[in-house]
Amino acid sequence: MTIPQVTPDWAYEREHWRRGYFRVAGVDEAGRGAWAGPVTVAAVILPGTAQDYPFRDSKQLTAAQREEFAAEVRRVAVTYAIEHAWPAEIDEKNILGATHAAALRALAKLNPAPQALVTDYLKLRVDIPISAPPKADALSYSVAAASLLAKTERDRFMLELDAQHPGYGFAGHKGYGAPAHRAALRDLGVTDMHRRSYAPIRALLDTPSPLFDLETT
């Protein structure tokens, strides 16, 4: 198995450990840029032993590697939680607001509760110390672990959505704006799992085809 060369470490966690905050949760999301399906957020507290793990930013891994490493995250984590923000919430709050809301729900489920956070540039309003550097999923073991759980959980849901809505290709493009997804939207219309506030979906709803009812499928 080939593992990417970019290796996370414990630098951001150590900043919190030095201040006496030993339960540091990593937080990451998957699906913010998709046109359909949820945005999925995971929060993970790993044991504070500074050991090396195979965890990497989920975008650097194959699907098989992601599944293998996500199972290892679940095995070794002190605690973890996964939450979704569904299209209706995204349309109501916008994608950033919905992502923040899902992240806070996931954090509230952690037991024991975190004492500090490291996120992938997600500047949450919390009353505990937070580090939110860009690209943290490639730099922090805790955030990489969260990215693995968020990505694999969301991908599983998109496979289920593919079976519920045949013809859209959700199993392949996972709800992102791929050419096949654009073509399916033109031919089949908008489902209840599409984010209607997103410009490409809103444009379809504003200019319906005479051949198809774009409100629902």
mmCIF file with all atom_site columns, C-alpha atoms in Angstrom:
data_model
loop_
_atom_site.group_PDB
_atom_site.id
_atom_site.type_symbol
_atom_site.label_atom_id
_atom_site.label_alt_id
_atom_site.label_comp_id
_atom_site.label_asym_id
_atom_site.label_entity_id
_atom_site.label_seq_id
_atom_site.pdbx_PDB_ins_code
_atom_site.Cartn_x
_atom_site.Cartn_y
_atom_site.Cartn_z
_atom_site.occupancy
_atom_site.B_iso_or_equiv
_atom_site.pdbx_formal_charge
_atom_site.auth_seq_id
_atom_site.auth_comp_id
_atom_site.auth_asym_id
_atom_site.auth_atom_id
_atom_site.pdbx_PDB_model_num
ATOM 1   C CA . MET A 1 1   ? 0.000   0.000  0.000   1.00 0.00 ? 1   MET A CA 1
ATOM 2   C CA . THR A 1 2   ? 1.335   3.425  -0.973  1.00 0.00 ? 2   THR A CA 1
ATOM 3   C CA . ILE A 1 3   ? 0.821   6.103  1.678   1.00 0.00 ? 3   ILE A CA 1
ATOM 4   C CA . PRO A 1 4   ? 1.177   9.779  0.697   1.00 0.00 ? 4   PRO A CA 1
ATOM 5   C CA . GLN A 1 5   ? 4.384   11.545 1.649   1.00 0.00 ? 5   GLN A CA 1
ATOM 6   C CA . VAL A 1 6   ? 2.678   14.443 3.443   1.00 0.00 ? 6   VAL A CA 1
ATOM 7   C CA . THR A 1 7   ? 2.711   13.234 7.046   1.00 0.00 ? 7   THR A CA 1
ATOM 8   C CA . PRO A 1 8   ? 0.680   14.809 9.857   1.00 0.00 ? 8   PRO A CA 1
ATOM 9   C CA . ASP A 1 9   ? 2.188   15.327 13.282  1.00 0.00 ? 9   ASP A CA 1
ATOM 10  C CA . TRP A 1 10  ? 1.184   16.524 16.752  1.00 0.00 ? 10  TRP A CA 1
ATOM 11  C CA . ALA A 1 11  ? 2.440   20.124 16.553  1.00 0.00 ? 11  ALA A CA 1
ATOM 12  C CA . TYR A 1 12  ? -0.966  21.779 16.961  1.00 0.00 ? 12  TYR A CA 1
ATOM 13  C CA . GLU A 1 13  ? -2.054  19.349 19.658  1.00 0.00 ? 13  GLU A CA 1
ATOM 14  C CA . ARG A 1 14  ? 1.186   19.930 21.559  1.00 0.00 ? 14  ARG A CA 1
ATOM 15  C CA . GLU A 1 15  ? 0.454   23.644 21.725  1.00 0.00 ? 15  GLU A CA 1
ATOM 16  C CA . HIS A 1 16  ? -2.662  22.778 23.723  1.00 0.00 ? 16  HIS A CA 1
ATOM 17  C CA . TRP A 1 17  ? -0.996  20.019 25.753  1.00 0.00 ? 17  TRP A CA 1
ATOM 18  C CA . ARG A 1 18  ? 1.664   22.473 26.946  1.00 0.00 ? 18  ARG A CA 1
ATOM 19  C CA . ARG A 1 19  ? -1.129  24.629 28.371  1.00 0.00 ? 19  ARG A CA 1
ATOM 20  C CA . GLY A 1 20  ? -2.698  21.699 30.212  1.00 0.00 ? 20  GLY A CA 1
ATOM 21  C CA . TYR A 1 21  ? -5.446  20.852 27.710  1.00 0.00 ? 21  TYR A CA 1
ATOM 22  C CA . PHE A 1 22  ? -4.956  17.157 27.031  1.00 0.00 ? 22  PHE A CA 1
ATOM 23  C CA . ARG A 1 23  ? -8.286  16.180 25.438  1.00 0.00 ? 23  ARG A CA 1
ATOM 24  C CA . VAL A 1 24  ? -7.858  17.822 22.047  1.00 0.00 ? 24  VAL A CA 1
ATOM 25  C CA . ALA A 1 25  ? -10.535 17.133 19.444  1.00 0.00 ? 25  ALA A CA 1
ATOM 26  C CA . GLY A 1 26  ? -9.830  17.255 15.736  1.00 0.00 ? 26  GLY A CA 1
ATOM 27  C CA . VAL A 1 27  ? -12.724 18.481 13.583  1.00 0.00 ? 27  VAL A CA 1
ATOM 28  C CA . ASP A 1 28  ? -13.168 18.218 9.822   1.00 0.00 ? 28  ASP A CA 1
ATOM 29  C CA . GLU A 1 29  ? -15.953 18.096 7.251   1.00 0.00 ? 29  GLU A CA 1
ATOM 30  C CA . ALA A 1 30  ? -16.737 16.511 3.900   1.00 0.00 ? 30  ALA A CA 1
ATOM 31  C CA . GLY A 1 31  ? -19.104 17.685 1.196   1.00 0.00 ? 31  GLY A CA 1
ATOM 32  C CA . ARG A 1 32  ? -19.095 21.457 1.535   1.00 0.00 ? 32  ARG A CA 1
ATOM 33  C CA . GLY A 1 33  ? -18.742 21.968 -2.213  1.00 0.00 ? 33  GLY A CA 1
ATOM 34  C CA . ALA A 1 34  ? -21.236 19.334 -3.322  1.00 0.00 ? 34  ALA A CA 1
ATOM 35  C CA . TRP A 1 35  ? -24.558 20.235 -4.954  1.00 0.00 ? 35  TRP A CA 1
ATOM 36  C CA . ALA A 1 36  ? -26.438 17.376 -3.303  1.00 0.00 ? 36  ALA A CA 1
ATOM 37  C CA . GLY A 1 37  ? -26.411 15.416 -0.073  1.00 0.00 ? 37  GLY A CA 1
ATOM 38  C CA . PRO A 1 38  ? -25.310 16.529 3.375   1.00 0.00 ? 38  PRO A CA 1
ATOM 39  C CA . VAL A 1 39  ? -22.224 18.236 4.617   1.00 0.00 ? 39  VAL A CA 1
ATOM 40  C CA . THR A 1 40  ? -20.808 15.775 7.136   1.00 0.00 ? 40  THR A CA 1
ATOM 41  C CA . VAL A 1 41  ? -18.684 16.770 10.130  1.00 0.00 ? 41  VAL A CA 1
ATOM 42  C CA . ALA A 1 42  ? -16.655 14.496 12.388  1.00 0.00 ? 42  ALA A CA 1
ATOM 43  C CA . ALA A 1 43  ? -15.003 15.244 15.715  1.00 0.00 ? 43  ALA A CA 1
ATOM 44  C CA . VAL A 1 44  ? -12.354 12.908 17.141  1.00 0.00 ? 44  VAL A CA 1
ATOM 45  C CA . ILE A 1 45  ? -10.243 12.814 20.284  1.00 0.00 ? 45  ILE A CA 1
ATOM 46  C CA . LEU A 1 46  ? -7.215  10.551 19.893  1.00 0.00 ? 46  LEU A CA 1
ATOM 47  C CA . PRO A 1 47  ? -5.151  9.254  22.812  1.00 0.00 ? 47  PRO A CA 1
ATOM 48  C CA . GLY A 1 48  ? -2.634  11.921 23.809  1.00 0.00 ? 48  GLY A CA 1
ATOM 49  C CA . THR A 1 49  ? 0.362   9.654  23.495  1.00 0.00 ? 49  THR A CA 1
ATOM 50  C CA . ALA A 1 50  ? 1.985   11.364 20.484  1.00 0.00 ? 50  ALA A CA 1
ATOM 51  C CA . GLN A 1 51  ? 2.396   8.044  18.690  1.00 0.00 ? 51  GLN A CA 1
ATOM 52  C CA . ASP A 1 52  ? 2.458   7.840  14.905  1.00 0.00 ? 52  ASP A CA 1
ATOM 53  C CA . TYR A 1 53  ? -0.662  6.740  13.031  1.00 0.00 ? 53  TYR A CA 1
ATOM 54  C CA . PRO A 1 54  ? -1.248  5.971  9.356   1.00 0.00 ? 54  PRO A CA 1
ATOM 55  C CA . PHE A 1 55  ? -3.994  8.615  9.252   1.00 0.00 ? 55  PHE A CA 1
ATOM 56  C CA . ARG A 1 56  ? -3.767  11.127 6.414   1.00 0.00 ? 56  ARG A CA 1
ATOM 57  C CA . ASP A 1 57  ? -5.955  13.748 4.802   1.00 0.00 ? 57  ASP A CA 1
ATOM 58  C CA . SER A 1 58  ? -8.746  11.666 3.261   1.00 0.00 ? 58  SER A CA 1
ATOM 59  C CA . LYS A 1 59  ? -8.315  13.444 -0.100  1.00 0.00 ? 59  LYS A CA 1
ATOM 60  C CA . GLN A 1 60  ? -4.840  11.914 -0.421  1.00 0.00 ? 60  GLN A CA 1
ATOM 61  C CA . LEU A 1 61  ? -6.058  8.324  -0.080  1.00 0.00 ? 61  LEU A CA 1
ATOM 62  C CA . THR A 1 62  ? -7.854  5.726  -2.141  1.00 0.00 ? 62  THR A CA 1
ATOM 63  C CA . ALA A 1 63  ? -11.335 4.634  -1.116  1.00 0.00 ? 63  ALA A CA 1
ATOM 64  C CA . ALA A 1 64  ? -9.938  1.357  0.235   1.00 0.00 ? 64  ALA A CA 1
ATOM 65  C CA . GLN A 1 65  ? -7.304  3.178  2.298   1.00 0.00 ? 65  GLN A CA 1
ATOM 66  C CA . ARG A 1 66  ? -9.907  5.555  3.675   1.00 0.00 ? 66  ARG A CA 1
ATOM 67  C CA . GLU A 1 67  ? -12.104 2.679  4.830   1.00 0.00 ? 67  GLU A CA 1
ATOM 68  C CA . GLU A 1 68  ? -9.167  0.858  6.416   1.00 0.00 ? 68  GLU A CA 1
ATOM 69  C CA . PHE A 1 69  ? -7.891  3.908  8.261   1.00 0.00 ? 69  PHE A CA 1
ATOM 70  C CA . ALA A 1 70  ? -11.377 5.058  9.301   1.00 0.00 ? 70  ALA A CA 1
ATOM 71  C CA . ALA A 1 71  ? -11.885 1.676  10.964  1.00 0.00 ? 71  ALA A CA 1
ATOM 72  C CA . GLU A 1 72  ? -8.588  2.210  12.807  1.00 0.00 ? 72  GLU A CA 1
ATOM 73  C CA . VAL A 1 73  ? -9.729  5.672  13.931  1.00 0.00 ? 73  VAL A CA 1
ATOM 74  C CA . ARG A 1 74  ? -12.862 4.139  15.440  1.00 0.00 ? 74  ARG A CA 1
ATOM 75  C CA . ARG A 1 75  ? -10.767 1.486  17.162  1.00 0.00 ? 75  ARG A CA 1
ATOM 76  C CA . VAL A 1 76  ? -8.220  3.778  18.811  1.00 0.00 ? 76  VAL A CA 1
ATOM 77  C CA . ALA A 1 77  ? -10.201 6.982  19.436  1.00 0.00 ? 77  ALA A CA 1
ATOM 78  C CA . VAL A 1 78  ? -10.983 8.034  22.983  1.00 0.00 ? 78  VAL A CA 1
ATOM 79  C CA . THR A 1 79  ? -14.302 9.282  21.593  1.00 0.00 ? 79  THR A CA 1
ATOM 80  C CA . TYR A 1 80  ? -15.723 10.404 18.255  1.00 0.00 ? 80  TYR A CA 1
ATOM 81  C CA . ALA A 1 81  ? -18.973 11.691 16.805  1.00 0.00 ? 81  ALA A CA 1
ATOM 82  C CA . ILE A 1 82  ? -20.339 12.353 13.320  1.00 0.00 ? 82  ILE A CA 1
ATOM 83  C CA . GLU A 1 83  ? -23.103 14.772 12.381  1.00 0.00 ? 83  GLU A CA 1
ATOM 84  C CA . HIS A 1 84  ? -24.798 15.794 9.131   1.00 0.00 ? 84  HIS A CA 1
ATOM 85  C CA . ALA A 1 85  ? -26.284 19.063 7.980   1.00 0.00 ? 85  ALA A CA 1
ATOM 86  C CA . TRP A 1 86  ? -28.922 18.200 5.391   1.00 0.00 ? 86  TRP A CA 1
ATOM 87  C CA . PRO A 1 87  ? -29.822 20.284 2.327   1.00 0.00 ? 87  PRO A CA 1
ATOM 88  C CA . ALA A 1 88  ? -32.752 22.047 4.041   1.00 0.00 ? 88  ALA A CA 1
ATOM 89  C CA . GLU A 1 89  ? -30.434 23.252 6.816   1.00 0.00 ? 89  GLU A CA 1
ATOM 90  C CA . ILE A 1 90  ? -27.792 24.272 4.286   1.00 0.00 ? 90  ILE A CA 1
ATOM 91  C CA . ASP A 1 91  ? -30.372 26.257 2.331   1.00 0.00 ? 91  ASP A CA 1
ATOM 92  C CA . GLU A 1 92  ? -31.599 27.914 5.520   1.00 0.00 ? 92  GLU A CA 1
ATOM 93  C CA . LYS A 1 93  ? -28.254 28.746 7.148   1.00 0.00 ? 93  LYS A CA 1
ATOM 94  C CA . ASN A 1 94  ? -25.871 28.780 4.139   1.00 0.00 ? 94  ASN A CA 1
ATOM 95  C CA . ILE A 1 95  ? -23.107 26.207 3.862   1.00 0.00 ? 95  ILE A CA 1
ATOM 96  C CA . LEU A 1 96  ? -20.772 27.789 6.410   1.00 0.00 ? 96  LEU A CA 1
ATOM 97  C CA . GLY A 1 97  ? -23.513 28.239 8.994   1.00 0.00 ? 97  GLY A CA 1
ATOM 98  C CA . ALA A 1 98  ? -24.747 24.680 8.489   1.00 0.00 ? 98  ALA A CA 1
ATOM 99  C CA . THR A 1 99  ? -21.203 23.306 8.746   1.00 0.00 ? 99  THR A CA 1
ATOM 100 C CA . HIS A 1 100 ? -20.647 25.168 12.000  1.00 0.00 ? 100 HIS A CA 1
ATOM 101 C CA . ALA A 1 101 ? -23.967 23.904 13.379  1.00 0.00 ? 101 ALA A CA 1
ATOM 102 C CA . ALA A 1 102 ? -23.131 20.282 12.515  1.00 0.00 ? 102 ALA A CA 1
ATOM 103 C CA . ALA A 1 103 ? -19.652 20.668 14.030  1.00 0.00 ? 103 ALA A CA 1
ATOM 104 C CA . LEU A 1 104 ? -21.100 21.978 17.290  1.00 0.00 ? 104 LEU A CA 1
ATOM 105 C CA . ARG A 1 105 ? -23.574 19.086 17.414  1.00 0.00 ? 105 ARG A CA 1
ATOM 106 C CA . ALA A 1 106 ? -20.739 16.599 16.919  1.00 0.00 ? 106 ALA A CA 1
ATOM 107 C CA . LEU A 1 107 ? -18.631 18.237 19.623  1.00 0.00 ? 107 LEU A CA 1
ATOM 108 C CA . ALA A 1 108 ? -21.561 18.155 22.053  1.00 0.00 ? 108 ALA A CA 1
ATOM 109 C CA . LYS A 1 109 ? -21.725 14.370 21.649  1.00 0.00 ? 109 LYS A CA 1
ATOM 110 C CA . LEU A 1 110 ? -18.099 13.719 22.600  1.00 0.00 ? 110 LEU A CA 1
ATOM 111 C CA . ASN A 1 111 ? -17.709 11.951 25.918  1.00 0.00 ? 111 ASN A CA 1
ATOM 112 C CA . PRO A 1 112 ? -15.454 12.918 27.575  1.00 0.00 ? 112 PRO A CA 1
ATOM 113 C CA . ALA A 1 113 ? -15.815 16.477 26.371  1.00 0.00 ? 113 ALA A CA 1
ATOM 114 C CA . PRO A 1 114 ? -12.877 18.131 24.610  1.00 0.00 ? 114 PRO A CA 1
ATOM 115 C CA . GLN A 1 115 ? -10.724 20.711 26.365  1.00 0.00 ? 115 GLN A CA 1
ATOM 116 C CA . ALA A 1 116 ? -9.373  22.238 23.131  1.00 0.00 ? 116 ALA A CA 1
ATOM 117 C CA . LEU A 1 117 ? -9.866  21.942 19.360  1.00 0.00 ? 117 LEU A CA 1
ATOM 118 C CA . VAL A 1 118 ? -7.883  21.738 16.163  1.00 0.00 ? 118 VAL A CA 1
ATOM 119 C CA . THR A 1 119 ? -9.952  22.296 13.017  1.00 0.00 ? 119 THR A CA 1
ATOM 120 C CA . ASP A 1 120 ? -9.308  22.597 9.306   1.00 0.00 ? 120 ASP A CA 1
ATOM 121 C CA . TYR A 1 121 ? -9.751  26.384 9.153   1.00 0.00 ? 121 TYR A CA 1
ATOM 122 C CA . LEU A 1 122 ? -13.200 26.082 10.716  1.00 0.00 ? 122 LEU A CA 1
ATOM 123 C CA . LYS A 1 123 ? -13.338 29.012 13.132  1.00 0.00 ? 123 LYS A CA 1
ATOM 124 C CA . LEU A 1 124 ? -16.002 27.752 15.486  1.00 0.00 ? 124 LEU A CA 1
ATOM 125 C CA . ARG A 1 125 ? -17.426 29.912 18.241  1.00 0.00 ? 125 ARG A CA 1
ATOM 126 C CA . VAL A 1 126 ? -16.603 27.839 21.289  1.00 0.00 ? 126 VAL A CA 1
ATOM 127 C CA . ASP A 1 127 ? -15.576 28.601 24.856  1.00 0.00 ? 127 ASP A CA 1
ATOM 128 C CA . ILE A 1 128 ? -12.476 26.408 24.763  1.00 0.00 ? 128 ILE A CA 1
ATOM 129 C CA . PRO A 1 129 ? -9.114  27.068 23.054  1.00 0.00 ? 129 PRO A CA 1
ATOM 130 C CA . ILE A 1 130 ? -9.132  26.464 19.303  1.00 0.00 ? 130 ILE A CA 1
ATOM 131 C CA . SER A 1 131 ? -6.495  26.260 16.588  1.00 0.00 ? 131 SER A CA 1
ATOM 132 C CA . ALA A 1 132 ? -7.891  26.585 13.058  1.00 0.00 ? 132 ALA A CA 1
ATOM 133 C CA . PRO A 1 133 ? -4.994  26.522 10.582  1.00 0.00 ? 133 PRO A CA 1
ATOM 134 C CA . PRO A 1 134 ? -5.571  25.965 6.858   1.00 0.00 ? 134 PRO A CA 1
ATOM 135 C CA . LYS A 1 135 ? -4.824  22.475 5.536   1.00 0.00 ? 135 LYS A CA 1
ATOM 136 C CA . ALA A 1 136 ? -4.966  21.049 9.060   1.00 0.00 ? 136 ALA A CA 1
ATOM 137 C CA . ASP A 1 137 ? -6.287  17.753 7.662   1.00 0.00 ? 137 ASP A CA 1
ATOM 138 C CA . ALA A 1 138 ? -2.830  17.220 6.144   1.00 0.00 ? 138 ALA A CA 1
ATOM 139 C CA . LEU A 1 139 ? -0.920  18.540 9.165   1.00 0.00 ? 139 LEU A CA 1
ATOM 140 C CA . SER A 1 140 ? -2.665  17.247 12.302  1.00 0.00 ? 140 SER A CA 1
ATOM 141 C CA . TYR A 1 141 ? -3.270  13.619 13.226  1.00 0.00 ? 141 TYR A CA 1
ATOM 142 C CA . SER A 1 142 ? -6.500  14.550 15.015  1.00 0.00 ? 142 SER A CA 1
ATOM 143 C CA . VAL A 1 143 ? -7.911  16.469 12.060  1.00 0.00 ? 143 VAL A CA 1
ATOM 144 C CA . ALA A 1 144 ? -6.792  13.780 9.606   1.00 0.00 ? 144 ALA A CA 1
ATOM 145 C CA . ALA A 1 145 ? -8.663  11.232 11.726  1.00 0.00 ? 145 ALA A CA 1
ATOM 146 C CA . ALA A 1 146 ? -11.779 13.412 11.612  1.00 0.00 ? 146 ALA A CA 1
ATOM 147 C CA . SER A 1 147 ? -11.455 13.819 7.849   1.00 0.00 ? 147 SER A CA 1
ATOM 148 C CA . LEU A 1 148 ? -11.415 10.037 7.428   1.00 0.00 ? 148 LEU A CA 1
ATOM 149 C CA . LEU A 1 149 ? -14.611 9.567  9.430   1.00 0.00 ? 149 LEU A CA 1
ATOM 150 C CA . ALA A 1 150 ? -16.423 12.448 7.717   1.00 0.00 ? 150 ALA A CA 1
ATOM 151 C CA . LYS A 1 151 ? -15.479 11.349 4.213   1.00 0.00 ? 151 LYS A CA 1
ATOM 152 C CA . THR A 1 152 ? -16.257 7.648  4.611   1.00 0.00 ? 152 THR A CA 1
ATOM 153 C CA . GLU A 1 153 ? -19.562 8.299  6.397   1.00 0.00 ? 153 GLU A CA 1
ATOM 154 C CA . ARG A 1 154 ? -20.700 10.767 3.743   1.00 0.00 ? 154 ARG A CA 1
ATOM 155 C CA . ASP A 1 155 ? -19.634 8.443  0.924   1.00 0.00 ? 155 ASP A CA 1
ATOM 156 C CA . ARG A 1 156 ? -21.716 5.640  2.437   1.00 0.00 ? 156 ARG A CA 1
ATOM 157 C CA . PHE A 1 157 ? -24.760 7.886  2.460   1.00 0.00 ? 157 PHE A CA 1
ATOM 158 C CA . MET A 1 158 ? -24.187 8.910  -1.155  1.00 0.00 ? 158 MET A CA 1
ATOM 159 C CA . LEU A 1 159 ? -24.137 5.232  -2.145  1.00 0.00 ? 159 LEU A CA 1
ATOM 160 C CA . GLU A 1 160 ? -27.534 4.849  -0.464  1.00 0.00 ? 160 GLU A CA 1
ATOM 161 C CA . LEU A 1 161 ? -28.746 7.964  -2.260  1.00 0.00 ? 161 LEU A CA 1
ATOM 162 C CA . ASP A 1 162 ? -27.611 6.479  -5.560  1.00 0.00 ? 162 ASP A CA 1
ATOM 163 C CA . ALA A 1 163 ? -29.934 3.513  -4.998  1.00 0.00 ? 163 ALA A CA 1
ATOM 164 C CA . GLN A 1 164 ? -32.822 5.791  -4.014  1.00 0.00 ? 164 GLN A CA 1
ATOM 165 C CA . HIS A 1 165 ? -32.363 8.059  -7.046  1.00 0.00 ? 165 HIS A CA 1
ATOM 166 C CA . PRO A 1 166 ? -31.100 5.947  -9.963  1.00 0.00 ? 166 PRO A CA 1
ATOM 167 C CA . GLY A 1 167 ? -29.751 7.812  -12.930 1.00 0.00 ? 167 GLY A CA 1
ATOM 168 C CA . TYR A 1 168 ? -28.022 10.629 -11.077 1.00 0.00 ? 168 TYR A CA 1
ATOM 169 C CA . GLY A 1 169 ? -24.699 8.862  -10.585 1.00 0.00 ? 169 GLY A CA 1
ATOM 170 C CA . PHE A 1 170 ? -24.356 9.785  -6.922  1.00 0.00 ? 170 PHE A CA 1
ATOM 171 C CA . ALA A 1 171 ? -22.189 6.721  -6.273  1.00 0.00 ? 171 ALA A CA 1
ATOM 172 C CA . GLY A 1 172 ? -19.577 8.128  -8.633  1.00 0.00 ? 172 GLY A CA 1
ATOM 173 C CA . HIS A 1 173 ? -19.519 11.908 -8.259  1.00 0.00 ? 173 HIS A CA 1
ATOM 174 C CA . LYS A 1 174 ? -20.865 11.979 -4.661  1.00 0.00 ? 174 LYS A CA 1
ATOM 175 C CA . GLY A 1 175 ? -23.085 14.970 -5.408  1.00 0.00 ? 175 GLY A CA 1
ATOM 176 C CA . TYR A 1 176 ? -20.402 17.269 -6.804  1.00 0.00 ? 176 TYR A CA 1
ATOM 177 C CA . GLY A 1 177 ? -20.860 19.211 -10.043 1.00 0.00 ? 177 GLY A CA 1
ATOM 178 C CA . ALA A 1 178 ? -19.463 16.628 -12.451 1.00 0.00 ? 178 ALA A CA 1
ATOM 179 C CA . PRO A 1 179 ? -20.612 16.641 -16.093 1.00 0.00 ? 179 PRO A CA 1
ATOM 180 C CA . ALA A 1 180 ? -22.653 13.475 -15.489 1.00 0.00 ? 180 ALA A CA 1
ATOM 181 C CA . HIS A 1 181 ? -24.438 15.172 -12.596 1.00 0.00 ? 181 HIS A CA 1
ATOM 182 C CA . ARG A 1 182 ? -25.199 18.243 -14.713 1.00 0.00 ? 182 ARG A CA 1
ATOM 183 C CA . ALA A 1 183 ? -26.619 16.041 -17.457 1.00 0.00 ? 183 ALA A CA 1
ATOM 184 C CA . ALA A 1 184 ? -28.759 14.078 -14.994 1.00 0.00 ? 184 ALA A CA 1
ATOM 185 C CA . LEU A 1 185 ? -30.168 17.279 -13.552 1.00 0.00 ? 185 LEU A CA 1
ATOM 186 C CA . ARG A 1 186 ? -31.151 18.458 -17.025 1.00 0.00 ? 186 ARG A CA 1
ATOM 187 C CA . ASP A 1 187 ? -32.781 15.126 -17.819 1.00 0.00 ? 187 ASP A CA 1
ATOM 188 C CA . LEU A 1 188 ? -34.289 14.091 -14.481 1.00 0.00 ? 188 LEU A CA 1
ATOM 189 C CA . GLY A 1 189 ? -34.767 17.268 -12.472 1.00 0.00 ? 189 GLY A CA 1
ATOM 190 C CA . VAL A 1 190 ? -33.944 18.298 -8.919  1.00 0.00 ? 190 VAL A CA 1
ATOM 191 C CA . THR A 1 191 ? -34.388 15.928 -5.975  1.00 0.00 ? 191 THR A CA 1
ATOM 192 C CA . ASP A 1 192 ? -35.099 16.661 -2.328  1.00 0.00 ? 192 ASP A CA 1
ATOM 193 C CA . MET A 1 193 ? -31.412 15.979 -1.635  1.00 0.00 ? 193 MET A CA 1
ATOM 194 C CA . HIS A 1 194 ? -30.217 18.867 -3.814  1.00 0.00 ? 194 HIS A CA 1
ATOM 195 C CA . ARG A 1 195 ? -29.158 22.168 -2.268  1.00 0.00 ? 195 ARG A CA 1
ATOM 196 C CA . ARG A 1 196 ? -31.634 24.583 -3.787  1.00 0.00 ? 196 ARG A CA 1
ATOM 197 C CA . SER A 1 197 ? -29.769 27.685 -2.632  1.00 0.00 ? 197 SER A CA 1
ATOM 198 C CA . TYR A 1 198 ? -26.758 26.707 -4.757  1.00 0.00 ? 198 TYR A CA 1
ATOM 199 C CA . ALA A 1 199 ? -26.596 28.703 -7.981  1.00 0.00 ? 199 ALA A CA 1
ATOM 200 C CA . PRO A 1 200 ? -26.640 25.785 -10.487 1.00 0.00 ? 200 PRO A CA 1
ATOM 201 C CA . ILE A 1 201 ? -29.662 24.211 -8.778  1.00 0.00 ? 201 ILE A CA 1
ATOM 202 C CA . ARG A 1 202 ? -31.436 27.530 -8.304  1.00 0.00 ? 202 ARG A CA 1
ATOM 203 C CA . ALA A 1 203 ? -30.917 28.303 -12.003 1.00 0.00 ? 203 ALA A CA 1
ATOM 204 C CA . LEU A 1 204 ? -32.635 25.060 -12.974 1.00 0.00 ? 204 LEU A CA 1
ATOM 205 C CA . LEU A 1 205 ? -35.561 25.748 -10.674 1.00 0.00 ? 205 LEU A CA 1
ATOM 206 C CA . ASP A 1 206 ? -35.889 29.307 -11.990 1.00 0.00 ? 206 ASP A CA 1
ATOM 207 C CA . THR A 1 207 ? -35.923 28.209 -15.645 1.00 0.00 ? 207 THR A CA 1
ATOM 208 C CA . PRO A 1 208 ? -37.724 24.833 -15.763 1.00 0.00 ? 208 PRO A CA 1
ATOM 209 C CA . SER A 1 209 ? -37.663 22.773 -18.908 1.00 0.00 ? 209 SER A CA 1
ATOM 210 C CA . PRO A 1 210 ? -41.004 22.338 -20.667 1.00 0.00 ? 210 PRO A CA 1
ATOM 211 C CA . LEU A 1 211 ? -40.284 18.620 -20.798 1.00 0.00 ? 211 LEU A CA 1
ATOM 212 C CA . PHE A 1 212 ? -39.514 18.010 -17.129 1.00 0.00 ? 212 PHE A CA 1
ATOM 213 C CA . ASP A 1 213 ? -40.843 19.021 -13.762 1.00 0.00 ? 213 ASP A CA 1
ATOM 214 C CA . LEU A 1 214 ? -37.684 20.242 -12.022 1.00 0.00 ? 214 LEU A CA 1
ATOM 215 C CA . GLU A 1 215 ? -39.278 20.677 -8.603  1.00 0.00 ? 215 GLU A CA 1
ATOM 216 C CA . THR A 1 216 ? -39.085 17.040 -7.603  1.00 0.00 ? 216 THR A CA 1
ATOM 217 C CA . THR A 1 217 ? -38.279 13.641 -9.006  1.00 0.00 ? 217 THR A CA 1
#
